[in-house]
Coordinates of C-alpha atoms in Angstrom, one line a residue:
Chain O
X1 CA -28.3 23.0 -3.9
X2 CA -29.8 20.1 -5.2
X3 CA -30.1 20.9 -8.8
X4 CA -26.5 21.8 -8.3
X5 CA -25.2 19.1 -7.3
X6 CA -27.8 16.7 -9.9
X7 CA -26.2 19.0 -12.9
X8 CA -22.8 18.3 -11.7
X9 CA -23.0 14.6 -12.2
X10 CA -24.5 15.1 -15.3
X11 CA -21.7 17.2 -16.5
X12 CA -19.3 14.8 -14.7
X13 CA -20.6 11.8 -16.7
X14 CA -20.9 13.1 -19.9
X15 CA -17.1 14.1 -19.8
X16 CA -15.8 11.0 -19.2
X17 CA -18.4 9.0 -22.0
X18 CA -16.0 11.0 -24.3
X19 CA -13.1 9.9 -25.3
X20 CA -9.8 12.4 -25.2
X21 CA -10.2 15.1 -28.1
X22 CA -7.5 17.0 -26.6
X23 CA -5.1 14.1 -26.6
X24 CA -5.8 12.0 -29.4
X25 CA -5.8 15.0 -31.4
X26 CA -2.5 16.3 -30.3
X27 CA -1.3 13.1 -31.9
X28 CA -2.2 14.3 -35.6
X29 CA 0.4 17.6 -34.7
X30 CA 3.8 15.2 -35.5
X31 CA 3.2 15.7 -39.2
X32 CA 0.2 18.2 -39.3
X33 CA 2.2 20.5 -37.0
X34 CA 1.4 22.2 -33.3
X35 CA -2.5 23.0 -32.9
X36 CA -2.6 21.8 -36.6
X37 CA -0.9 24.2 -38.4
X38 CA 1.5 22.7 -40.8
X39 CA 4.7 24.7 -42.4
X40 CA 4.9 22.4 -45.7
X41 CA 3.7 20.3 -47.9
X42 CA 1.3 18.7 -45.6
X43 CA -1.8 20.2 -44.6
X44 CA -3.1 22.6 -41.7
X45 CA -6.3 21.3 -39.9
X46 CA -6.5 24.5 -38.2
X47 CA -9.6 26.1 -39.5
X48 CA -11.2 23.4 -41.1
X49 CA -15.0 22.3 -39.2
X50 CA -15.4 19.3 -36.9
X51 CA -17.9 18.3 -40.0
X52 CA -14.9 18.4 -42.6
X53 CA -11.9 17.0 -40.9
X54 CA -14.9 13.8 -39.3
X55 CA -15.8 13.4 -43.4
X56 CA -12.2 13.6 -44.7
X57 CA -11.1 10.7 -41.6
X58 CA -14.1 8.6 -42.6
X59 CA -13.0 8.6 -46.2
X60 CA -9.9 8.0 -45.8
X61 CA -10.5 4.9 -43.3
X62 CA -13.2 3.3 -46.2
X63 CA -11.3 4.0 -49.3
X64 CA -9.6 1.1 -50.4
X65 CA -6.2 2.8 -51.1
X66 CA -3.1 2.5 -48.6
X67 CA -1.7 5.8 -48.3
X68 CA -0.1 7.1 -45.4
X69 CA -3.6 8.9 -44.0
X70 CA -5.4 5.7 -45.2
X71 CA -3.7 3.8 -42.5
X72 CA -3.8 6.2 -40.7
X73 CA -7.8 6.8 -40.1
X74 CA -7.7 3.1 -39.3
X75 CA -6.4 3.5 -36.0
X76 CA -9.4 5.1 -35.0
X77 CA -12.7 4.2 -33.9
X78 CA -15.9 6.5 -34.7
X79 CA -16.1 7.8 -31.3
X80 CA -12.4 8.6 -31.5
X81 CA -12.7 10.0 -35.0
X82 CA -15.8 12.2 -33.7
X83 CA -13.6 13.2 -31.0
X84 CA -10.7 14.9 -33.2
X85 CA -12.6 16.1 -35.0
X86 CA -14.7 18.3 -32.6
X87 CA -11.4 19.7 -30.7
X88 CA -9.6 20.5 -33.8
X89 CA -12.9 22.2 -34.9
X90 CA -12.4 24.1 -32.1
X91 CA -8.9 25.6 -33.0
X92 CA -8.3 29.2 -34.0
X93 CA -7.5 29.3 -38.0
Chain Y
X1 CA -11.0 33.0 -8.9
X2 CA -8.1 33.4 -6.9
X3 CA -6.1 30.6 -4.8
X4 CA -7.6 31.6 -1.2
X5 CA -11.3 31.4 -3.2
X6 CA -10.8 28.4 -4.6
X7 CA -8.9 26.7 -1.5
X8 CA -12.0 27.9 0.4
X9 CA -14.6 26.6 -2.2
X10 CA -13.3 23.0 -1.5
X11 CA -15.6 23.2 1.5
X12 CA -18.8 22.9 -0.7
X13 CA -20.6 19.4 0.1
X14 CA -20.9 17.5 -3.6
X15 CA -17.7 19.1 -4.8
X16 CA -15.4 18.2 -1.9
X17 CA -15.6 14.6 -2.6
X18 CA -14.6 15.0 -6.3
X19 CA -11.5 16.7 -5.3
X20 CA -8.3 15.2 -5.3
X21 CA -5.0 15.4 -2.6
X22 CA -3.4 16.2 -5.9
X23 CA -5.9 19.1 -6.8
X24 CA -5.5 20.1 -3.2
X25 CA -2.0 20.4 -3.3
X26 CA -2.0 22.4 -6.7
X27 CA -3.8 25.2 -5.2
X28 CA -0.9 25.5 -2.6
X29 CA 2.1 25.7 -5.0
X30 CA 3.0 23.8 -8.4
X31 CA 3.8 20.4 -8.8
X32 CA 7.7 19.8 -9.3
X33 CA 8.1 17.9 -12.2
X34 CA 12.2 16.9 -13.8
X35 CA 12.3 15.8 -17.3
X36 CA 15.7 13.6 -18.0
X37 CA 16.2 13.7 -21.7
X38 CA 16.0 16.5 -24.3
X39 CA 15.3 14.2 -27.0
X40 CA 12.0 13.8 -29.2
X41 CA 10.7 12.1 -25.8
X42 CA 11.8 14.7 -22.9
X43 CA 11.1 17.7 -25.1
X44 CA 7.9 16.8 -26.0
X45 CA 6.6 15.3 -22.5
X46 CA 7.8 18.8 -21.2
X47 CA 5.8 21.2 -24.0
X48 CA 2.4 19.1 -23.3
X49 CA 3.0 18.5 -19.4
X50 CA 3.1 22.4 -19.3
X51 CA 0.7 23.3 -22.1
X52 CA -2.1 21.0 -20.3
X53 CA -1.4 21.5 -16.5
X54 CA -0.6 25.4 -16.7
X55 CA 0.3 27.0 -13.6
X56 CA 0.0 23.8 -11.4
X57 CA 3.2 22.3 -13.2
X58 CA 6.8 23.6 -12.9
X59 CA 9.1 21.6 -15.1
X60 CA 12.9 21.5 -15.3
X61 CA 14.7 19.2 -18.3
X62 CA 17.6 18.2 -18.0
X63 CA 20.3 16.9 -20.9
X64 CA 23.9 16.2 -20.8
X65 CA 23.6 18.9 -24.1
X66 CA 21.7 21.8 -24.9
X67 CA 22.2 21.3 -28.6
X68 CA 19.9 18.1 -29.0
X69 CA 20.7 17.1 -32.6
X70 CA 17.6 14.8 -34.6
X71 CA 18.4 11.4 -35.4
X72 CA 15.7 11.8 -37.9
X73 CA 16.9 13.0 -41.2
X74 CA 20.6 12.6 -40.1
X75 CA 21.2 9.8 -42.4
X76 CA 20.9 12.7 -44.8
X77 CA 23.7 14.4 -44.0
X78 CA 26.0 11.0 -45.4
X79 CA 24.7 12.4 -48.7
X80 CA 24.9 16.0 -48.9
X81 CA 21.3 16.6 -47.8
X82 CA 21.1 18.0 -44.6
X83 CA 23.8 19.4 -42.6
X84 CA 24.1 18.3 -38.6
X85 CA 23.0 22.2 -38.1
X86 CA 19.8 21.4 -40.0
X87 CA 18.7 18.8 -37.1
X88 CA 20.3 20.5 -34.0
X89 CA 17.9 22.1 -31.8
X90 CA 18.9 24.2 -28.6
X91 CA 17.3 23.6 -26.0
X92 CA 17.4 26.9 -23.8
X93 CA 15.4 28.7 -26.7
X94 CA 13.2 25.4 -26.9
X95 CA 12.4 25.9 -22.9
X96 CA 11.9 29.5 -23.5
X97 CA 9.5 29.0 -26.0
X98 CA 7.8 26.1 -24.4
X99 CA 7.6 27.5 -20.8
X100 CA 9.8 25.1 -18.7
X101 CA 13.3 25.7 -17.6
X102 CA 16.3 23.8 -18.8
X103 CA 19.5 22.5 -17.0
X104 CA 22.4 21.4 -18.7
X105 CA 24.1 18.3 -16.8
X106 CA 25.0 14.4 -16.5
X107 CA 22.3 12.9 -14.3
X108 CA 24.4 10.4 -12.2
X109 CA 22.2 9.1 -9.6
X110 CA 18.4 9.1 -8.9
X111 CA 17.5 9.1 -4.8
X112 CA 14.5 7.6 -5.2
X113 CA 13.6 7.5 -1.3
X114 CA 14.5 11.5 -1.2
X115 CA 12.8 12.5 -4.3
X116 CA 15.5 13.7 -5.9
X117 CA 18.2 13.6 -8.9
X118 CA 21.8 14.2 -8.5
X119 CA 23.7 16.0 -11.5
X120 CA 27.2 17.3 -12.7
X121 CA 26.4 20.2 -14.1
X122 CA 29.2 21.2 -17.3
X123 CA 31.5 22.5 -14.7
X124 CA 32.3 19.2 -13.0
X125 CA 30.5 20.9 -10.5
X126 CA 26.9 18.4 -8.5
X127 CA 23.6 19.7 -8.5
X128 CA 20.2 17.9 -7.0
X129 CA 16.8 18.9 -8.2
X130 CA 13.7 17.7 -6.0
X131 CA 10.8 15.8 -7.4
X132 CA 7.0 15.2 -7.3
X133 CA 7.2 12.9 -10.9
X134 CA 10.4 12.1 -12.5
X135 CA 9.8 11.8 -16.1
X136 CA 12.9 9.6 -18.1
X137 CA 13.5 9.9 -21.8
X138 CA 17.5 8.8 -21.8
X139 CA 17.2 7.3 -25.0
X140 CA 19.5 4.0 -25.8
X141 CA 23.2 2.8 -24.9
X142 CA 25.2 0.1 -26.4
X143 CA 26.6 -3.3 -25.9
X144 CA 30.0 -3.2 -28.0
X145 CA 31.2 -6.0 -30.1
X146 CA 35.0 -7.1 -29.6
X147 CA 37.2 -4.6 -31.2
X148 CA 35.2 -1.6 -30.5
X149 CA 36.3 0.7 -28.1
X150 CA 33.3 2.9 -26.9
X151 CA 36.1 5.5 -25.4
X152 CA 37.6 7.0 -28.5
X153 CA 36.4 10.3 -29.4
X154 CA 33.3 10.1 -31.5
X155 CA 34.5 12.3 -34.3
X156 CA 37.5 10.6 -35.0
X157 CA 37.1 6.9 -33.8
X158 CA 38.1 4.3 -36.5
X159 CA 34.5 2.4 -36.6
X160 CA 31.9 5.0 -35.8
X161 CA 28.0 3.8 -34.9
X162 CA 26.8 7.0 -36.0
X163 CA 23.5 5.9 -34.3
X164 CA 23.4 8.9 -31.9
X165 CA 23.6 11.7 -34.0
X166 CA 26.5 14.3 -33.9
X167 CA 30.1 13.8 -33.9
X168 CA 29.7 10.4 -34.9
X169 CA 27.5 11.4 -37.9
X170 CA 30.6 13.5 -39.1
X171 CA 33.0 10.5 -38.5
X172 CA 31.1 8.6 -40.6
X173 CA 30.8 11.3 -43.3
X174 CA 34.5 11.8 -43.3
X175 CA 35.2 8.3 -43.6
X176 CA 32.8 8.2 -46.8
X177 CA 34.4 11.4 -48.6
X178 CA 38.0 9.4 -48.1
X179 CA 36.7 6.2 -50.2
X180 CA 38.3 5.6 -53.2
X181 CA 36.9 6.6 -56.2
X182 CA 36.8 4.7 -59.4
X183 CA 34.6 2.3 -58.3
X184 CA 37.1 0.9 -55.7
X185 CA 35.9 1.9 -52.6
X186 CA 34.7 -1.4 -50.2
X187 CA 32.2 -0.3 -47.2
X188 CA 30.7 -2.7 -44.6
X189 CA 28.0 -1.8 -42.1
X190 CA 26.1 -4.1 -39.8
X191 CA 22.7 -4.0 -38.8
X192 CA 21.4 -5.5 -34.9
X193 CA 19.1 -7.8 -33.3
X194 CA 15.7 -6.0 -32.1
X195 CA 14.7 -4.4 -30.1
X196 CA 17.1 -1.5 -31.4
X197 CA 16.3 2.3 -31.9
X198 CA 14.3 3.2 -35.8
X199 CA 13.9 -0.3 -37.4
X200 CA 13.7 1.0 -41.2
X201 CA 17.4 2.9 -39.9
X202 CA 20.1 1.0 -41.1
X203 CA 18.3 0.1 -43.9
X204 CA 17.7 3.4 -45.2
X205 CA 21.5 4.1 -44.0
X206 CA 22.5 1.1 -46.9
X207 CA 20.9 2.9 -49.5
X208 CA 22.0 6.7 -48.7
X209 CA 25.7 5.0 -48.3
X210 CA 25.3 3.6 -51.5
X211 CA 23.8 7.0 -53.2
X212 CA 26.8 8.8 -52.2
X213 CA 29.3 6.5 -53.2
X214 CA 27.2 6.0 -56.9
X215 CA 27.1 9.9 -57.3
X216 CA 30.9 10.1 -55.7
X217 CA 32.7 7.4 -56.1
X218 CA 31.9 5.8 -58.8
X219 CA 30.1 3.1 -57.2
X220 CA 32.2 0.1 -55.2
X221 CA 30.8 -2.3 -52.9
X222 CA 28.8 -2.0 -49.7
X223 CA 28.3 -5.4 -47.4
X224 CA 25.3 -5.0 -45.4
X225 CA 25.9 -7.8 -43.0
X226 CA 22.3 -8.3 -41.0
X227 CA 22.2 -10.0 -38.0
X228 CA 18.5 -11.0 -38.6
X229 CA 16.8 -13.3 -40.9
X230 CA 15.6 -10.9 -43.6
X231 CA 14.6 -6.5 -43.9
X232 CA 13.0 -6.0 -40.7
X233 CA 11.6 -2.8 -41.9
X234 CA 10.1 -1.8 -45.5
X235 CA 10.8 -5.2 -46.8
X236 CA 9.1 -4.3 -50.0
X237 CA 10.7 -1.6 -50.6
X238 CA 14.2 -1.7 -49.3
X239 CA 14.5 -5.2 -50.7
X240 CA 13.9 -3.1 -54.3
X241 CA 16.3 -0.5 -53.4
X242 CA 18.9 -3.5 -52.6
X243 CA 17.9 -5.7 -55.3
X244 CA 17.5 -3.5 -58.3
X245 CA 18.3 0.3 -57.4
X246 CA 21.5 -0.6 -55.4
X247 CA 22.2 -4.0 -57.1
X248 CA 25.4 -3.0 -58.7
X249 CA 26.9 -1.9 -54.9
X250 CA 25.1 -3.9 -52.3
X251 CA 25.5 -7.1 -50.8
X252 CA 23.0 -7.7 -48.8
X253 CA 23.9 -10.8 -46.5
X254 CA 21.4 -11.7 -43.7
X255 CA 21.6 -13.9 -40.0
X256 CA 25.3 -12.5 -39.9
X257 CA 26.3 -11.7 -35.9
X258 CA 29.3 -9.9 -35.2
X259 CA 32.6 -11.9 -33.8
X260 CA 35.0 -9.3 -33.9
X261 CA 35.9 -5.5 -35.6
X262 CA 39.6 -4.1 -35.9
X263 CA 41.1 -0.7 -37.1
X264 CA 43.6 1.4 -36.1
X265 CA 42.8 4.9 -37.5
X266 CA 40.0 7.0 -38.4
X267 CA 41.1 6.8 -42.0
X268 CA 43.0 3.3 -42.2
X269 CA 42.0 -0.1 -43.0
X270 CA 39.4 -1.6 -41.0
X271 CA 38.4 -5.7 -40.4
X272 CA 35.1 -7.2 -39.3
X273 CA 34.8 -11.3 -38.8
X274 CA 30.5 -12.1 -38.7
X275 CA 29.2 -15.7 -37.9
X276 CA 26.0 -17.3 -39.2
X277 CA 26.5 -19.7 -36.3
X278 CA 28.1 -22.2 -38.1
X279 CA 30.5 -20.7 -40.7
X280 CA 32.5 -17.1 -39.9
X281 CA 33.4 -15.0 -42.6
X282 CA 36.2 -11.8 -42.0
X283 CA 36.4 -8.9 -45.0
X284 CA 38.8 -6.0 -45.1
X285 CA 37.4 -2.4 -46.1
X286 CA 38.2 1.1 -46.3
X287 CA 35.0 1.8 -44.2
X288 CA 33.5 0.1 -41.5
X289 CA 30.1 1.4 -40.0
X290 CA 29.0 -0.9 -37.1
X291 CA 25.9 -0.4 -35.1
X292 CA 26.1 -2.2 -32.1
X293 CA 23.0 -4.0 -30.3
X294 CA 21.7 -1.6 -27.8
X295 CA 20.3 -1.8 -24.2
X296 CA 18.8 1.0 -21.7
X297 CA 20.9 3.4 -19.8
X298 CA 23.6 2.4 -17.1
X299 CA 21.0 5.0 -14.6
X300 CA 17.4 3.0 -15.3
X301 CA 19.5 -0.4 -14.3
X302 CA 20.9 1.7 -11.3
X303 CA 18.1 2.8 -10.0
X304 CA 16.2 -0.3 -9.8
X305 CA 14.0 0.7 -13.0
X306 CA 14.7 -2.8 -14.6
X307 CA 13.5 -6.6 -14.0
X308 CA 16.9 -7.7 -14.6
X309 CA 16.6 -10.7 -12.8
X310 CA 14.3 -12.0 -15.5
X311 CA 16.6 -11.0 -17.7
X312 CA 14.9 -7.9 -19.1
X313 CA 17.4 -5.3 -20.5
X314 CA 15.2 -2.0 -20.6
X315 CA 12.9 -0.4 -18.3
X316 CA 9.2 -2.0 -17.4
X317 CA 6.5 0.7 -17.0
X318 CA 2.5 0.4 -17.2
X319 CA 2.2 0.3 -20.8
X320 CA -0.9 3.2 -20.7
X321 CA 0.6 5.6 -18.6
X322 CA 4.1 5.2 -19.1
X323 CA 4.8 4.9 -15.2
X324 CA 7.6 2.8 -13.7
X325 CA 6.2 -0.6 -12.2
X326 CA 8.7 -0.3 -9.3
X327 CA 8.2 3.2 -8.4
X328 CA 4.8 5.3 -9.3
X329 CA 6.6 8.8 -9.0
X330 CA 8.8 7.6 -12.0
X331 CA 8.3 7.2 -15.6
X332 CA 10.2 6.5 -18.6
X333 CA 9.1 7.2 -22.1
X334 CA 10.9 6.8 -25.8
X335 CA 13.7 4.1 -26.8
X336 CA 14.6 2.9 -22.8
X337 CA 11.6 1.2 -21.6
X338 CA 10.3 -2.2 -22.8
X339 CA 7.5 -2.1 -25.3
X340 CA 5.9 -3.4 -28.7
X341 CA 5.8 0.0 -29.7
X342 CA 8.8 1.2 -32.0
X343 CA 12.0 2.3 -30.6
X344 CA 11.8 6.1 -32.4
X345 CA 11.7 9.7 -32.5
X346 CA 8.0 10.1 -33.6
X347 CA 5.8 7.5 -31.5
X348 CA 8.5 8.7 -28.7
X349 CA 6.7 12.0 -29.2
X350 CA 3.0 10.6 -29.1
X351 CA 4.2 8.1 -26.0
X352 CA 5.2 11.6 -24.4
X353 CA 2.0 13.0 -24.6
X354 CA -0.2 10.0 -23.3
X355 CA 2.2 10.3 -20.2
X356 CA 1.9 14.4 -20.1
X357 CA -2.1 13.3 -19.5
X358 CA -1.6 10.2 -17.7
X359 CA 1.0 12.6 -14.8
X360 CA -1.8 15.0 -14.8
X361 CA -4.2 12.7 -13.9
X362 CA -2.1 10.9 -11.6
X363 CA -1.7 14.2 -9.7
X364 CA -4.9 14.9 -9.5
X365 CA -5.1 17.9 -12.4
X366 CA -7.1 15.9 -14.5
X367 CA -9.6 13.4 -13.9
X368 CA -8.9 9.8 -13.8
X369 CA -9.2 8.3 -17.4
X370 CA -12.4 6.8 -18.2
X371 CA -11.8 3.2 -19.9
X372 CA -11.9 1.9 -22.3
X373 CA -13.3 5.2 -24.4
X374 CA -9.9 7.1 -23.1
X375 CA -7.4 3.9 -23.9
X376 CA -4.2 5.1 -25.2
X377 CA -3.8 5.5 -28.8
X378 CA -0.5 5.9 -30.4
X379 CA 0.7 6.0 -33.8
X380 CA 4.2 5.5 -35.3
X381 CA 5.3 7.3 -39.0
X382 CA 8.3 7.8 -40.6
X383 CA 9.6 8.5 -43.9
X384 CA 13.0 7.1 -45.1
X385 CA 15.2 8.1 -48.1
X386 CA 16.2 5.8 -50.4
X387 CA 17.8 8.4 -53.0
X388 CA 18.6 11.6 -52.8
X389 CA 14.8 12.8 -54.1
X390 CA 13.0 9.3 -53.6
X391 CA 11.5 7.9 -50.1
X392 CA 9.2 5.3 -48.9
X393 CA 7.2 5.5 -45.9
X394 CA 6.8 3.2 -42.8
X395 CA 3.5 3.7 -40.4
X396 CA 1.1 2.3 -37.4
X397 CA -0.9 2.4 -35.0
X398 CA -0.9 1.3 -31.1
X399 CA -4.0 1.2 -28.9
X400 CA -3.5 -0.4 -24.9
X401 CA -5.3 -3.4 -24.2
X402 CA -6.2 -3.5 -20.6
X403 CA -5.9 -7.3 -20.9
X404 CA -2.7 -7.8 -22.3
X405 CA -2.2 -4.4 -20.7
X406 CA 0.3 -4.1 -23.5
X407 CA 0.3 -1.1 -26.2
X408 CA -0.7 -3.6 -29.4
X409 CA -0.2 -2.6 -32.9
X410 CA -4.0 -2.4 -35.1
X411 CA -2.9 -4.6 -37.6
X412 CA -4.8 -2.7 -40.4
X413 CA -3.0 0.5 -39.8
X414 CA 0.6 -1.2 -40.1
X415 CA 2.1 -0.7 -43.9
X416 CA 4.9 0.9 -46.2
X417 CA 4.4 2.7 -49.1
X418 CA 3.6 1.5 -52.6
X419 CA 5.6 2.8 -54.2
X420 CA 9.3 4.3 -53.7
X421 CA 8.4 8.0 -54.8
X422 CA 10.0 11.3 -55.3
X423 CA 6.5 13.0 -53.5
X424 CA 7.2 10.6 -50.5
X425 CA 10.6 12.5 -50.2
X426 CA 8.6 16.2 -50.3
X427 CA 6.5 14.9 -48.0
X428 CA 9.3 13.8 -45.6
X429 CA 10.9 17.0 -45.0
X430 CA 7.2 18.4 -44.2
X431 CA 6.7 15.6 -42.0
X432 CA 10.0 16.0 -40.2
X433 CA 9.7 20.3 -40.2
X434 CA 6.1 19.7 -38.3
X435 CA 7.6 16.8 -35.9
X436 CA 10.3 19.3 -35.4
X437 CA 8.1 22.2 -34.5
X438 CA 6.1 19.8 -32.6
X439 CA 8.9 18.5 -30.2
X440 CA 10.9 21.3 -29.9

């Protein structure tokens, strides 16, 4: 029981040293569309890695341009950034 | 495992004290939760809410409507592209689809003490629908200049706002195909003090108005009176389209508040005296497009949901979770409560689903937020026409500040476009088709 209850906390505090993939991602859907897949011109995340879409927000936060994903990324902190990008990682293609 | 398992699993030493009343009471039935508002707000809150709290959340929306039509994009319709069935979105199949149950009906009262709403349902007839979290997402109402009478019909009053859209949107079209062509046609619209709802808006409005009367009229002459100091939105860019594009039909005439409107008939000569404060000026004109300042709802200020005693004229709520600060089973999300953030369809959309997470976690479903790595992030974008195949773009971000606890905008994600730019419109009916799918 007490290995139990010593791997609960640790599961318990390394969920909440993470920020909110779930959420914060949900806020790329507006223009990306629901779970990231996109009907238009704009495109899907769904299906890319946690790798890609971390590089592609990184870029876009340091490239000195001021498009609309360049302003964008610079809402974002790492962590945050890291934290997108894992949960839409994790969404089915 | 199954209800009875679980409920009994709650007696487990380290676990029990992790466990919430609010996860206690999901295992017995579902929380009730009733969503005022079908808009980009309601809709939204009520996809997520359900989508993250599953089985332990039973939602009902409620809208005066079931046909919400977009306010996005509807400026299009003044110019030929959209139609007002483009951008109307029925809400029964949008509850279907997203897993919550709709209710058409005027909300006319909210019992606070008894946990309820009280509704007229289309057939004059009351309803009440009990309550664990009442989520409101009413949107804006108007403070009328003199002259304007807020109880003609929409579709055929003589000065339309067209700032909800619907029957007012085809007023206003109406009103524009009657013009006189041959370059004789005179138009006047008016544009508000802050806080009112999508800054870049009426300015985007000025420049479709004058593309339809440049394609149909022959051009003519469109006053854009302004009751602020310069473009509040897009300055770059909509001072361009005013300056060069449009320079041959607008007049663009800031700090100009409006005294007093006139006209008889949807389709007869209308009159509009402004003031700058110290000199009043009055035009006549075959078209006269006035949006009015705006305020919250009649219900939030009957219900106790605003600090009107220091004056405030929309609803105060804790700024990361969206709940009321005079009652913490109510909150209110989108264009009626009192922010920095925009008043607008989009960020009403990301506001809705920081509150979907913040009710969960209120109720116990989800753990409390861990701060500041889980402060709430927002972001604001739109895209606005400015031809019929050209658009500019307007976007930020928010993030809460626990000691301003305000949402405050990161200064390095605020900006318009560049450039005015035919890919800008392309990528403004993707935008709006995913914010669409998104919402409802």
């Amino acid at each position: 029981m007490r290995k139990i209850i010593i791997l609960f906390f640790l599961a318990s505090t390394a969920a909440i040293a993470q920020p909110n993939g779930r959420l914060l991602a949900s806020q790329c859907f507006q223009c990306h569309g629901p779970n990231g897949k996109s009907t238009g011109e704009i495109d899907s995340l769904a299906g890319e890695s946690a790798a890609e879409i971390y590089d592609e927000l990184v870029e876009f936060k340091l490239k000195p341009e001021n498009g609309i994903m360049n302003l964008q990324a610079r809402i974002y902190t790492d962590a945050e950034m890291r934290a997108i990008a894992g949960y839409i990682g994790s969404l089915p293609q | 495992m199954d209800r009875r398992s679980f409920v009994k699993s709650l007696g487990l030493g380290a676990v029990t004290a992790t466990v919430t009343l609010g996860e206690l009471k999901a295992a017995a039935a579902p929380f009730k939760i009733v969503v005022v508002g079908g808009g980009f707000g309601g809709a939204s809150l009520a996809k997520y809410l359900k989508l993250w709290g599953q089985g332990n959340i039973q939602i009902t929306l409620v809208d005066a409507v079931s046909g919400h039509v977009s306010c996005i994009l509807s400026n299009l319709v003044l110019n030929d592209q959209k139609t007002l069935a483009d951008l109307t979105f029925d809400l029964t199949k949008t509850a279907v689809k997203n897993h919550f149950a709709f209710k058409r009906g005027v909300v006319t009262r909210i019992d606070r003490t008894g946990k309820k709403i009280i509704a007229q349902a289309p057939d004059k007839t009351l309803f009440t629908l009990p309550y664990d979290k009442l989520i409101l997402s009413p949107g804006i109402s108007f403070i009328y200049p003199k002259g304007m009478d807020p109880k003609l019909p929409g579709a055929t009053a003589p000065i339309p706002h067209a700032w909800k859209a619907g029957a007012q949107t085809t007023n206003l079209r109406a009103q524009l195909r009657a013009l006189p062509s041959g370059g004789k046609a005179k138009a006047i619209m008016t544009i508000p003090k802050p806080p009112y709802r999508c800054p870049p808006g009426p300015y985007e409005r000025a420049c479709l108005i004058a593309d339809y009367m440049r394609t149909h009229k022959n051009g003519g002459k469109l006053i854009v009176f302004d009751a602020n100091p310069g473009i509040l939105a897009e300055p770059v860019n909509f001072g361009k389209a005013f300056t060069q594009i449009y320079k041959d039909i607008i007049e663009y005439v800031p700090n100009q508040t409006v005294v007093s409107v006139a006209g008889a008939a949807q389709f007869s000569a209308k009159s509009i005296t402004v003031s700058n404060g110290t000199a009043s000026r009055t035009e006549t004109c075959h078209l006269l497009n006035v949006i009015p300042n705006q305020i919250a709802p009649k219900l939030l200020f009957n219900s106790g949901l605003i600090d009107t005693v220091s004056g405030k004229q929309w609803a105060g709520v804790h700024m990361d979770t969206y709940q009321s600060l005079f009652d913490p089973d109510i909150y209110v999300i989108g264009d009626a409560h009192d922010s920095n953030q925009p008043k607008a369809g989009h960020i009403a959309n990301s506001e809705a689903k920081v509150c979907a997470d913040a009710v969960l976690r209120h109720l116990g479903v989800l753990p409390p937020r861990a701060m500041p790595d889980e402060a709430p992030v927002t972001n604001s974008a739109c895209y606005s026409p400015i031809t019929a195949s050209t658009a500019s773009f307007l976007t930020a971000g928010y993030r809460f500040d626990p000691a301003l606890q305000a949402m405050v905008r990161i200064e390095a994600s605020f900006g318009e476009a560049e450039t005015i730019t035919r890919d800008n419109y392309t990528n403004m009916l993707a935008w709006a088709n995913n914010l669409f799918a998104d919402a409802f």
